[in-house]
Tab-separated table of C-alpha atoms and ligand atoms in Angstrom:
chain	number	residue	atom	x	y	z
V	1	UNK	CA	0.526	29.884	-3.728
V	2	UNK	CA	1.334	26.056	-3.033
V	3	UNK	CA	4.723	25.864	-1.643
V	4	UNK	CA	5.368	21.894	-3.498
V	5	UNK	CA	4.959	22.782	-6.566
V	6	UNK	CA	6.195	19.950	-9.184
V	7	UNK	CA	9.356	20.702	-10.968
V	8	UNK	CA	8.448	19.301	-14.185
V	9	UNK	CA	5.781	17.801	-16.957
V	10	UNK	CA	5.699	15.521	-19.471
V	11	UNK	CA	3.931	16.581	-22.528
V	12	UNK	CA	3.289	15.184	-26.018
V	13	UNK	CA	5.271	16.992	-29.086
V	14	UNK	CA	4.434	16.461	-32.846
V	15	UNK	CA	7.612	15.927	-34.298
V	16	UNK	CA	7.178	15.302	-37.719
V	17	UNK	CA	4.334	15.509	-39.796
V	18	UNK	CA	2.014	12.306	-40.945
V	19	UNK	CA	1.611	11.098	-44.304
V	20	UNK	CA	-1.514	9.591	-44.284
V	21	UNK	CA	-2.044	7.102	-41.127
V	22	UNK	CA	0.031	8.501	-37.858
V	23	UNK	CA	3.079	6.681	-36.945
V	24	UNK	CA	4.708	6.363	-33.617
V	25	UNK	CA	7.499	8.593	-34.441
V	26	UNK	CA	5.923	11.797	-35.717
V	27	UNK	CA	5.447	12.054	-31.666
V	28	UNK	CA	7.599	12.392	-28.671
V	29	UNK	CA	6.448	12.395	-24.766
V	30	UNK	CA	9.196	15.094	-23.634
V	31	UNK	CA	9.374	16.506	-20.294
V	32	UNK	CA	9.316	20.024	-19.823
V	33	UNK	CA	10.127	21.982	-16.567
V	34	UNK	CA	7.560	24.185	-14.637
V	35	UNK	CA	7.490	27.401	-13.409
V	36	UNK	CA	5.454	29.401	-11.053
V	37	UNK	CA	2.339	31.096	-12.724
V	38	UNK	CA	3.045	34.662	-14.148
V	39	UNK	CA	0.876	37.369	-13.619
V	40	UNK	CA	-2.976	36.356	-14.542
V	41	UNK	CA	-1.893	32.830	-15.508
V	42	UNK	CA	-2.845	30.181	-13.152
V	43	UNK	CA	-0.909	26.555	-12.950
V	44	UNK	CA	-3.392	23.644	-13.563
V	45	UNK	CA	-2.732	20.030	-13.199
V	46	UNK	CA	-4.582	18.247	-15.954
V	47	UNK	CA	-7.166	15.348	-15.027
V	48	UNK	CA	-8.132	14.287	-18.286
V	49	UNK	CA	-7.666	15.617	-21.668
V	50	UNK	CA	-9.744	15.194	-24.928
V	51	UNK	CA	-8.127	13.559	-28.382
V	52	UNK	CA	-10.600	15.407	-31.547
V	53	UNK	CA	-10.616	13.877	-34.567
V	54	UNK	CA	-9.916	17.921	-35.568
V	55	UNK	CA	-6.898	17.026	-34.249
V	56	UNK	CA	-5.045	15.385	-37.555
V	57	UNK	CA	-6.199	18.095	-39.215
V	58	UNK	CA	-4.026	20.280	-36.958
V	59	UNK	CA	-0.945	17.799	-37.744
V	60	UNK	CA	-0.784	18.900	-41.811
V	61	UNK	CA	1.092	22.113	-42.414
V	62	UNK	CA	-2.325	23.296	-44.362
V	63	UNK	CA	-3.847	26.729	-43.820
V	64	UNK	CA	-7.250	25.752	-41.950
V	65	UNK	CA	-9.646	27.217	-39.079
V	66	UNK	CA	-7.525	26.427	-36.660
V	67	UNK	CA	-3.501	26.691	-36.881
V	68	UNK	CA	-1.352	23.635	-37.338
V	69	UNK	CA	0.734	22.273	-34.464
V	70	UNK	CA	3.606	23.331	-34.356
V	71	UNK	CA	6.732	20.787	-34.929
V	72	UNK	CA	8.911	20.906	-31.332
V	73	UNK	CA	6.278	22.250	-29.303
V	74	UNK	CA	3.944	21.012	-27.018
V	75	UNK	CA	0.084	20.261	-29.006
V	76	UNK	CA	-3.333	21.654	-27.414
V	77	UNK	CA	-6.564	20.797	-26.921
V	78	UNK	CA	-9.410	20.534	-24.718
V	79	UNK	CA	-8.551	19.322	-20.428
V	80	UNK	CA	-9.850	20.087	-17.482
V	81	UNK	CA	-7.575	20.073	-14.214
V	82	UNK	CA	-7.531	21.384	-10.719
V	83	UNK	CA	-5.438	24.777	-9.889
V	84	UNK	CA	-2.549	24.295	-8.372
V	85	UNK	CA	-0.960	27.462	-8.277
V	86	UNK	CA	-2.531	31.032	-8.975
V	87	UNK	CA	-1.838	34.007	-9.825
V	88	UNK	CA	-4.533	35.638	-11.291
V	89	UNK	CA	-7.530	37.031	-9.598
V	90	UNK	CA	-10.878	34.804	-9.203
V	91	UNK	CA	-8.367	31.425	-9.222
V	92	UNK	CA	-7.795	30.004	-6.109
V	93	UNK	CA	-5.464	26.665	-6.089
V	94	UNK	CA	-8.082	23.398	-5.905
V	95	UNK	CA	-10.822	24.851	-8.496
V	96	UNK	CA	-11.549	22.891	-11.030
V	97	UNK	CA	-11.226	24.228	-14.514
V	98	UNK	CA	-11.614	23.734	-18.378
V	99	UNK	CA	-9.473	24.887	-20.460
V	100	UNK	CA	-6.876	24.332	-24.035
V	101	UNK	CA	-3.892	23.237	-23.195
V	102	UNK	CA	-4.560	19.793	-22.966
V	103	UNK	CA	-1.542	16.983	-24.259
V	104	UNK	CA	0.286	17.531	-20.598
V	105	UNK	CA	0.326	16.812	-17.614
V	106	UNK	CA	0.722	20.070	-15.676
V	107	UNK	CA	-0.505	23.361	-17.901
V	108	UNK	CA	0.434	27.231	-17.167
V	109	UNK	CA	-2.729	28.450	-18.650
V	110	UNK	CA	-3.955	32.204	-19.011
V	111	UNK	CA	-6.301	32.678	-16.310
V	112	UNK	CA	-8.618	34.361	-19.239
V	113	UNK	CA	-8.542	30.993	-21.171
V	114	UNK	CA	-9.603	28.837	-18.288
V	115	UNK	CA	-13.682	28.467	-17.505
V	116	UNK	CA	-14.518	27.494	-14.102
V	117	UNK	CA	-16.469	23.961	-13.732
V	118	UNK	CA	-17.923	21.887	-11.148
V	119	UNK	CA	-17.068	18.629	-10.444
V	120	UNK	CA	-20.133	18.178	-8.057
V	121	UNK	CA	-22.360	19.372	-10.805
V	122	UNK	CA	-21.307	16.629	-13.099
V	123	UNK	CA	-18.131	14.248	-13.425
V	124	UNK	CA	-15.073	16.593	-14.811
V	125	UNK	CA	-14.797	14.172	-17.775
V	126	UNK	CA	-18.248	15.260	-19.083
V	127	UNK	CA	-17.055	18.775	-19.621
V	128	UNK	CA	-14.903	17.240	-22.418
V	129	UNK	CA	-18.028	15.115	-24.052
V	130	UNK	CA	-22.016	15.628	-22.701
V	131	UNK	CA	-21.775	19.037	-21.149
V	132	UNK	CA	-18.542	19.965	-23.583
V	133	UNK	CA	-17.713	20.197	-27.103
V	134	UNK	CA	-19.149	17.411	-28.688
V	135	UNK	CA	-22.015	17.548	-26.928
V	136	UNK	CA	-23.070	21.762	-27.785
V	137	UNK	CA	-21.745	20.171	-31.635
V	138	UNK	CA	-24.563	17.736	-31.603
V	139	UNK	CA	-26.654	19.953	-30.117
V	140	UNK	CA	-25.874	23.204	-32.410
V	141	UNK	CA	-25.581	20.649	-35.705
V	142	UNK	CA	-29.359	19.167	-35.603
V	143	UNK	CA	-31.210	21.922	-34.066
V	144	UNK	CA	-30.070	25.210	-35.459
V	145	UNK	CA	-27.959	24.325	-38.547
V	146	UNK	CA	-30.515	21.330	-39.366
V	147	UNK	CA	-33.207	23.189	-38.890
V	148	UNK	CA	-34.512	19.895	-37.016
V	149	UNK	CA	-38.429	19.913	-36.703
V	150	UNK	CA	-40.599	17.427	-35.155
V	151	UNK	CA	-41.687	14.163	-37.003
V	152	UNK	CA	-38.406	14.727	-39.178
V	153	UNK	CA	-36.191	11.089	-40.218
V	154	UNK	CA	-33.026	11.357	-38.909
V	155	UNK	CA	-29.429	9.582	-40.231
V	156	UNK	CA	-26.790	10.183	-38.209
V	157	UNK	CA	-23.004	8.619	-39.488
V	158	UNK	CA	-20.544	8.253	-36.779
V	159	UNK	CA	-23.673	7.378	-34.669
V	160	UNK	CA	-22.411	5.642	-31.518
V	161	UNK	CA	-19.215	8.192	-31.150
V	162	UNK	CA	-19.182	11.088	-28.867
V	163	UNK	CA	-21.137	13.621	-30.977
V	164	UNK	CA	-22.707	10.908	-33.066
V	165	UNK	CA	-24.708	9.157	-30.053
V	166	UNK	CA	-26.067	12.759	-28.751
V	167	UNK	CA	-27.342	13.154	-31.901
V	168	UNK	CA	-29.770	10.282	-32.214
V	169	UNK	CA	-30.787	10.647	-28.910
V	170	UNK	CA	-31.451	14.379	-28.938
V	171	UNK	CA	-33.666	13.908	-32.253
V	172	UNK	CA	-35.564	11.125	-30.652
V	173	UNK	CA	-36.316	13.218	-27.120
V	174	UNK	CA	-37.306	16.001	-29.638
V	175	UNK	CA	-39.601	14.040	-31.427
V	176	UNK	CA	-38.064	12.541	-34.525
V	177	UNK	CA	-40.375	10.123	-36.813
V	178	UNK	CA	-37.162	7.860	-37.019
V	179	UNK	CA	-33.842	7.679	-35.929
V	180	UNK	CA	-31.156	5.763	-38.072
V	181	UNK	CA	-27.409	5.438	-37.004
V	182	UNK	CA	-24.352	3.966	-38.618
V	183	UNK	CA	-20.994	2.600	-37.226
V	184	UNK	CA	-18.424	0.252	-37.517
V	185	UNK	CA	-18.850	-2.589	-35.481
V	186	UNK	CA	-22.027	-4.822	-34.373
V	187	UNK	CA	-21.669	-4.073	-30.647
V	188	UNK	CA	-21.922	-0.422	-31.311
V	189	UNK	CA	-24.892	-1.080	-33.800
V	190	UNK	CA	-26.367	-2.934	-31.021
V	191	UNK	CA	-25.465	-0.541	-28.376
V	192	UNK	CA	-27.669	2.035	-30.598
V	193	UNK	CA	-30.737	0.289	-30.923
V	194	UNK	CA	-30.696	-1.554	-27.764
V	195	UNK	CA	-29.612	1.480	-24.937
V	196	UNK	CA	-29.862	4.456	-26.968
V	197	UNK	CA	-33.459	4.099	-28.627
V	198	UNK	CA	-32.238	4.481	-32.324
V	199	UNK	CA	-34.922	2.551	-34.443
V	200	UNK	CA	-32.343	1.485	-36.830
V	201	UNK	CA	-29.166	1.197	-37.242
V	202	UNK	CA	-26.667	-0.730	-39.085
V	203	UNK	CA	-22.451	-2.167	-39.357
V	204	UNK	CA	-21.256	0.803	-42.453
V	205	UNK	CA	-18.515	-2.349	-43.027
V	206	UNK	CA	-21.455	-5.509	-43.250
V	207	UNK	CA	-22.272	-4.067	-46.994
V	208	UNK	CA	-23.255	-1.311	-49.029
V	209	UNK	CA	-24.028	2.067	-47.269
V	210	UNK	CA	-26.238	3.374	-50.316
V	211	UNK	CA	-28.271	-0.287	-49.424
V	212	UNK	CA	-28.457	-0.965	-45.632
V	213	UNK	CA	-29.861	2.798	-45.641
V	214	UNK	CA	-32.357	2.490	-48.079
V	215	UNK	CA	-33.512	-0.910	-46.032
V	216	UNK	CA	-33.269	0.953	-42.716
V	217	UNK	CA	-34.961	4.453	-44.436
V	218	UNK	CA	-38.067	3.090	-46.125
V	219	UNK	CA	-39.002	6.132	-46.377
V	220	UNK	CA	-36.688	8.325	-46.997
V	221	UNK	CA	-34.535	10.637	-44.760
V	222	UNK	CA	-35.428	14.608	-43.764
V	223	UNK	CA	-32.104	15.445	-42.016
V	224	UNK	CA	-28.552	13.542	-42.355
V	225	UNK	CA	-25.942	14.376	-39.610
V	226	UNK	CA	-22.372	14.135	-41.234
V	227	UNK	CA	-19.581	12.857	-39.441
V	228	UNK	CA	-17.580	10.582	-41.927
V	229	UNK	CA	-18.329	11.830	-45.524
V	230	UNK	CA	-17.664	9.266	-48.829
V	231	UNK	CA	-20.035	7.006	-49.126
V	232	UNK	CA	-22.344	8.183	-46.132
V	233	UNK	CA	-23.033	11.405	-47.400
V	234	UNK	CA	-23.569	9.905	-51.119
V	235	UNK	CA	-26.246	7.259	-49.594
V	236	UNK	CA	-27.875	9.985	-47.575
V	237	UNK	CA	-28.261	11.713	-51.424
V	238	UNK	CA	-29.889	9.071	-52.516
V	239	UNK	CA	-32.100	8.567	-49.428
V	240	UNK	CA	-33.033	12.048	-48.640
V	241	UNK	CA	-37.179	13.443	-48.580
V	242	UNK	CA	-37.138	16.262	-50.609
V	243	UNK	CA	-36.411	19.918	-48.852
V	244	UNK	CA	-33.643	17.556	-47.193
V	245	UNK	CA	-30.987	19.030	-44.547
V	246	UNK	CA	-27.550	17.985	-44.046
V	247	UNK	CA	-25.326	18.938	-41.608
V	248	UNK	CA	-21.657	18.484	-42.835
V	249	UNK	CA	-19.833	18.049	-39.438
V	250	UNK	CA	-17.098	15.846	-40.448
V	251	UNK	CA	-15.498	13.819	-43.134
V	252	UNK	CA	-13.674	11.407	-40.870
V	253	UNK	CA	-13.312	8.817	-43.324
V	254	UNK	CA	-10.596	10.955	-45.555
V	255	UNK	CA	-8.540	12.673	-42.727
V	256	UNK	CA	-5.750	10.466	-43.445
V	257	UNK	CA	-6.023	10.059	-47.086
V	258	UNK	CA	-3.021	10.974	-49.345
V	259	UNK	CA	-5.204	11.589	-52.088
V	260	UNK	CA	-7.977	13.815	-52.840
V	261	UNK	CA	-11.076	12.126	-52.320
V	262	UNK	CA	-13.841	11.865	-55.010
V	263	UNK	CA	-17.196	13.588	-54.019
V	264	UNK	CA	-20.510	11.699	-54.086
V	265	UNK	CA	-21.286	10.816	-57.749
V	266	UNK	CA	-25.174	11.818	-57.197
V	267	UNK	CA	-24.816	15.362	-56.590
V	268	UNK	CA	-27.107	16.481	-59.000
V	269	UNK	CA	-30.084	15.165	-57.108
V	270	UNK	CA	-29.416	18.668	-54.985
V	271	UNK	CA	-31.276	20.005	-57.590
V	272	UNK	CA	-35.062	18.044	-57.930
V	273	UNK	CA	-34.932	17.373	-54.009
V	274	UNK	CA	-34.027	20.876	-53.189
V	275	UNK	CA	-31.604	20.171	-50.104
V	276	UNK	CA	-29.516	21.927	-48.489
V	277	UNK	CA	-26.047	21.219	-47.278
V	278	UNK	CA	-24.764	23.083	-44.806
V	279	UNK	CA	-20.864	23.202	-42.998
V	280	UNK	CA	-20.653	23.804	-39.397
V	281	UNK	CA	-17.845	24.888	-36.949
V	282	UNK	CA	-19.149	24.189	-33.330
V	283	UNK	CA	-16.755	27.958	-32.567
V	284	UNK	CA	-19.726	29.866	-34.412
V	285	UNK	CA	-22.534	28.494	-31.540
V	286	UNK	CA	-21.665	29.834	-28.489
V	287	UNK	CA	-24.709	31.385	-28.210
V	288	UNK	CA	-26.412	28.385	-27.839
V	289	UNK	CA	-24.240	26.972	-24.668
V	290	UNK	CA	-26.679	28.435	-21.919
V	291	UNK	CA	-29.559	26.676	-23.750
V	292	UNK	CA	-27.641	23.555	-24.491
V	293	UNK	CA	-26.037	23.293	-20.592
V	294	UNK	CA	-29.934	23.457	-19.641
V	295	UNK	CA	-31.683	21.199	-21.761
V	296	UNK	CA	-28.737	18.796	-21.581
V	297	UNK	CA	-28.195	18.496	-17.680
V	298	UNK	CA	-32.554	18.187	-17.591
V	299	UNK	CA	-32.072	15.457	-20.144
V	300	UNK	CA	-29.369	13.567	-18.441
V	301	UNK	CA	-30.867	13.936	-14.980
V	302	UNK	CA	-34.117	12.612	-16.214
V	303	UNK	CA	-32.192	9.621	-17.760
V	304	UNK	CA	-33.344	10.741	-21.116
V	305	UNK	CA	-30.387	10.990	-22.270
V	306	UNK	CA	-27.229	8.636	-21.911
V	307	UNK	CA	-23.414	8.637	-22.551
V	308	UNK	CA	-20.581	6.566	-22.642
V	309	UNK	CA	-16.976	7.539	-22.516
V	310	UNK	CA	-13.641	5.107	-23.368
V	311	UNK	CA	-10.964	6.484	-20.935
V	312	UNK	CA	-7.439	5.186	-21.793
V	313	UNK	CA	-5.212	5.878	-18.652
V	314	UNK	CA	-2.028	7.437	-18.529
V	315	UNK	CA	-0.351	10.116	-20.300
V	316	UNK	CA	2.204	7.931	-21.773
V	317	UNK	CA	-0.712	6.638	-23.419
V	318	UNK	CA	-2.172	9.678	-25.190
V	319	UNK	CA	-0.717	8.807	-28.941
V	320	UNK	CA	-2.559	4.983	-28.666
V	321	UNK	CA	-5.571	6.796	-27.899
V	322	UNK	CA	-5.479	8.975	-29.798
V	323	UNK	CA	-4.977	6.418	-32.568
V	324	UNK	CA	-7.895	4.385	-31.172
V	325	UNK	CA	-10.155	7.123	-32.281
V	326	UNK	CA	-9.374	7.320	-35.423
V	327	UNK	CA	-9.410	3.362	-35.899
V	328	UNK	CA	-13.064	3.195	-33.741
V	329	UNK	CA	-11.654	1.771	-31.023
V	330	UNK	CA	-14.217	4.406	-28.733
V	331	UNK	CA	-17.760	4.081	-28.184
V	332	UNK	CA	-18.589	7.749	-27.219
V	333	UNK	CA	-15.949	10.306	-25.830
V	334	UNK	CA	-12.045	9.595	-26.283
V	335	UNK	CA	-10.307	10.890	-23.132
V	336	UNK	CA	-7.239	10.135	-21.818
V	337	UNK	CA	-7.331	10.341	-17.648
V	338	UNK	CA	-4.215	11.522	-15.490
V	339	UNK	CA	-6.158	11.320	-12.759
F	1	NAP	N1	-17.479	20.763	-37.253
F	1	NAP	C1	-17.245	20.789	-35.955
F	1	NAP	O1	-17.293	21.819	-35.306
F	1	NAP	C2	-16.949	19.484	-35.261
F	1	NAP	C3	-16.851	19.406	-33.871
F	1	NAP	C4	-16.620	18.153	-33.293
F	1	NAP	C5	-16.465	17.025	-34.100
F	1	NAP	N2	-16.529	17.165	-35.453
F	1	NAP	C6	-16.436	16.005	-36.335
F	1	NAP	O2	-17.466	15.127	-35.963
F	1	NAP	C7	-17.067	13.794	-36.206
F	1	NAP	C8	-17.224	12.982	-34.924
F	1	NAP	O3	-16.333	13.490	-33.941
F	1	NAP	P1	-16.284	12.861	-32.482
F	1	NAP	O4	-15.427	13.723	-31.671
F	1	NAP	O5	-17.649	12.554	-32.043
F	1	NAP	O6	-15.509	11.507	-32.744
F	1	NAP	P2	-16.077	10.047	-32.477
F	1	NAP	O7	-17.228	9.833	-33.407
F	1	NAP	O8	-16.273	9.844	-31.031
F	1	NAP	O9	-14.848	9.157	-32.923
F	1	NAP	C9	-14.508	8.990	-34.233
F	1	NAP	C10	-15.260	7.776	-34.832
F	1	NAP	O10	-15.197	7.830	-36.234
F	1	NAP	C11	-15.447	6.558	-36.737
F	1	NAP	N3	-14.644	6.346	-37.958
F	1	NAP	C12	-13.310	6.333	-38.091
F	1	NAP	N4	-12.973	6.104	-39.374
F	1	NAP	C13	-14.137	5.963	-40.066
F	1	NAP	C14	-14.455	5.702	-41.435
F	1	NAP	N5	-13.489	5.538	-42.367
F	1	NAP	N6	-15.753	5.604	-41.780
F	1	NAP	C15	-16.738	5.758	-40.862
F	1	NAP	N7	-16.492	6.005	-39.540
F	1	NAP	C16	-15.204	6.116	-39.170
F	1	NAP	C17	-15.061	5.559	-35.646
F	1	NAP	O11	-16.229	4.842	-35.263
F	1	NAP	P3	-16.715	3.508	-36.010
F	1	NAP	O12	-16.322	2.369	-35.122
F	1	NAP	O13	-18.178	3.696	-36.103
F	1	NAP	O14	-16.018	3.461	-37.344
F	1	NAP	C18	-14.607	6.449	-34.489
F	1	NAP	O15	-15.025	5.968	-33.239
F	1	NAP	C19	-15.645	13.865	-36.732
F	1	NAP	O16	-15.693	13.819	-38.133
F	1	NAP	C20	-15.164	15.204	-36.259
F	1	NAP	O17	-14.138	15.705	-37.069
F	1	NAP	C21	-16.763	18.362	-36.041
């Protein structure tokens, strides 16, 4: 075991819960103090940890997948770190692991929790985005729960965001007829067509979604990727081939609404197109992550495939980013760096 290790950690705390929009104070950076690693728990200092949008979920005292936060107590999520203390077998201190206890600085994680990764492989960060989460979501989400086939028209909402922009490019490399993304801003439209081969894509705030789809869809749509809900998945109604496939991945645009939200008024067009809507929960693929780690490290060596990350430094910083994702202030993976 290291003989320095630090004494203590700051770490973010929910502290009340949000109505609606975040504020400032429902969090507090608190400092905790650190022990040596029990038996089969190894002591990691965190490099970078990933803010989810499944994260504000996690802030409402609702019964859900996953289990609120608790109030007082440090929240979780995806980080990778380097071992700086061990105690559990197969850990040695300077490994580099991934693992859930992300929203600290240093993190006394289960040895059993934490996955070995390689920074020489591939930059640690990409373990949170590409070669992480996100990525086997995008991944899992168009070809198994999609049923993606070759020559399909692909909409993808959310389209230049972490799981978003994998999307698009994944259904081009496998062959898509056309690839049509959506986001909020004209740099990220632009960023879509211009570096990440979409063949349309358009600004969800310039107009209409229902009517910039239909322009950029001619003719029609065969699979819709859903990250944002509302409006996009109502438009991709209207647009959809029949036999259509959605993937219902998110509903970002009514995380922080106080309200229930209407559902899309077209629904009955299920019926005469005869689509199929399906929920997904990236937890239920993990049979797919030695197929996805393949195909996506050949893809990204080739240059086939590209990503972006927005790192906001600091861990004094983790609420603003975390913020910044749900206002669109990313362009492909949120992560706050410690490093
Ligand atoms: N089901 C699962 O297992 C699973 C796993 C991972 C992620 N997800 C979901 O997938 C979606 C994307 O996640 P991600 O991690 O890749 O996040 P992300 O797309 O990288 O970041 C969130 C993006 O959402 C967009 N956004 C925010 N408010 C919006 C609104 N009202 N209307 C339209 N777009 C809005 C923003 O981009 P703009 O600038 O374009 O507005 C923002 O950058 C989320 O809905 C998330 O909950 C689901």
């Amino acid at each position: 075991m290291s003989a320095a290790l630090p004494t203590s950690s700051r770490e973010w705390h929910l502290v009340a819960r949000p109505h609606g929009w975040p504020q400032a104070d429902d969090f507090a950076l608190r400092e905790a103090e650190v022990a040596a690693p029990a038996e089969g728990r190894i002591l990691v200092r965190n490099k970078f940890f990933s803010v989810d949008p499944y994260m504000r979920g996690r802030m409402n005292d609702v019964k859900s997948y996953t289990p609120p936060f608790k109030l007082d107590h440090p929240m979780d999520g995806g980080a990778v770190g380097e071992v700086i203390a061990s105690n559990a077998e197969g850990f040695a201190v300077g490994d580099h692991v991934l693992h859930g206890l992300g929203w600290r600085e240093i993190a006394d994680v289960p040895a059993k929790h934490a996955v070995k990764v390689d920074p020489d492989l591939a930059p640690l960060s990409a373990y949170l985005g590409v070669l992480g989460m996100t990525g086997l979501t995008a991944y899992a989400g168009l070809f198994d729960v999609a049923s993606f086939k070759e020559g399909d028209a692909v909409f993808v909402s959310g389209a230049a965001g972490a799981v978003g922009s994998q999307v698009g490019q994944m259904a081009k490399i496998k062959g898509a007829s056309r690839v049509i993304g959506s986001a909020g801003s004209d740099e990220k439209v632009k960023l879509l067509t211009e570096e990440y081969g979409f063949d349309a894509a358009f600004n969800y705030k310039n107009g209409p979604v229902r009517d910039q789809l239909k322009e950029a869809a001619p003719d029609g749509i065969d699979v819709y990727f859903d990250n944002v809900g509302g409006d996009h998945l109502e438009a991709a109604i209207s647009s959809f081939n029949v036999h259509g496939r959605a993937t219902i991945c998110g509903m970002i645009a009514q995380y922080n609404s106080t309200e229930p939200t209407p559902g899309p008024s077209n629904m009955a067009l299920i019926i005469g197109k005869r689509l199929r809507l399906q929920g997904m929960l990236v937890g239920d693929h993990a049979d797919l992550q030695p197929q996805f780690v393949q195909d996506v490290a050949g893809w990204l060596a080739s240059g086939e495939l590209k990503y972006q990350e927005t790192k906001v430094e600091g861990i004094e910083n983790g609420y603003d980013a975390f913020m910044g994702l749900l206002r669109g202030e990313n362009t492909g993976k949120m992560i706050v760096s410690l490093a």
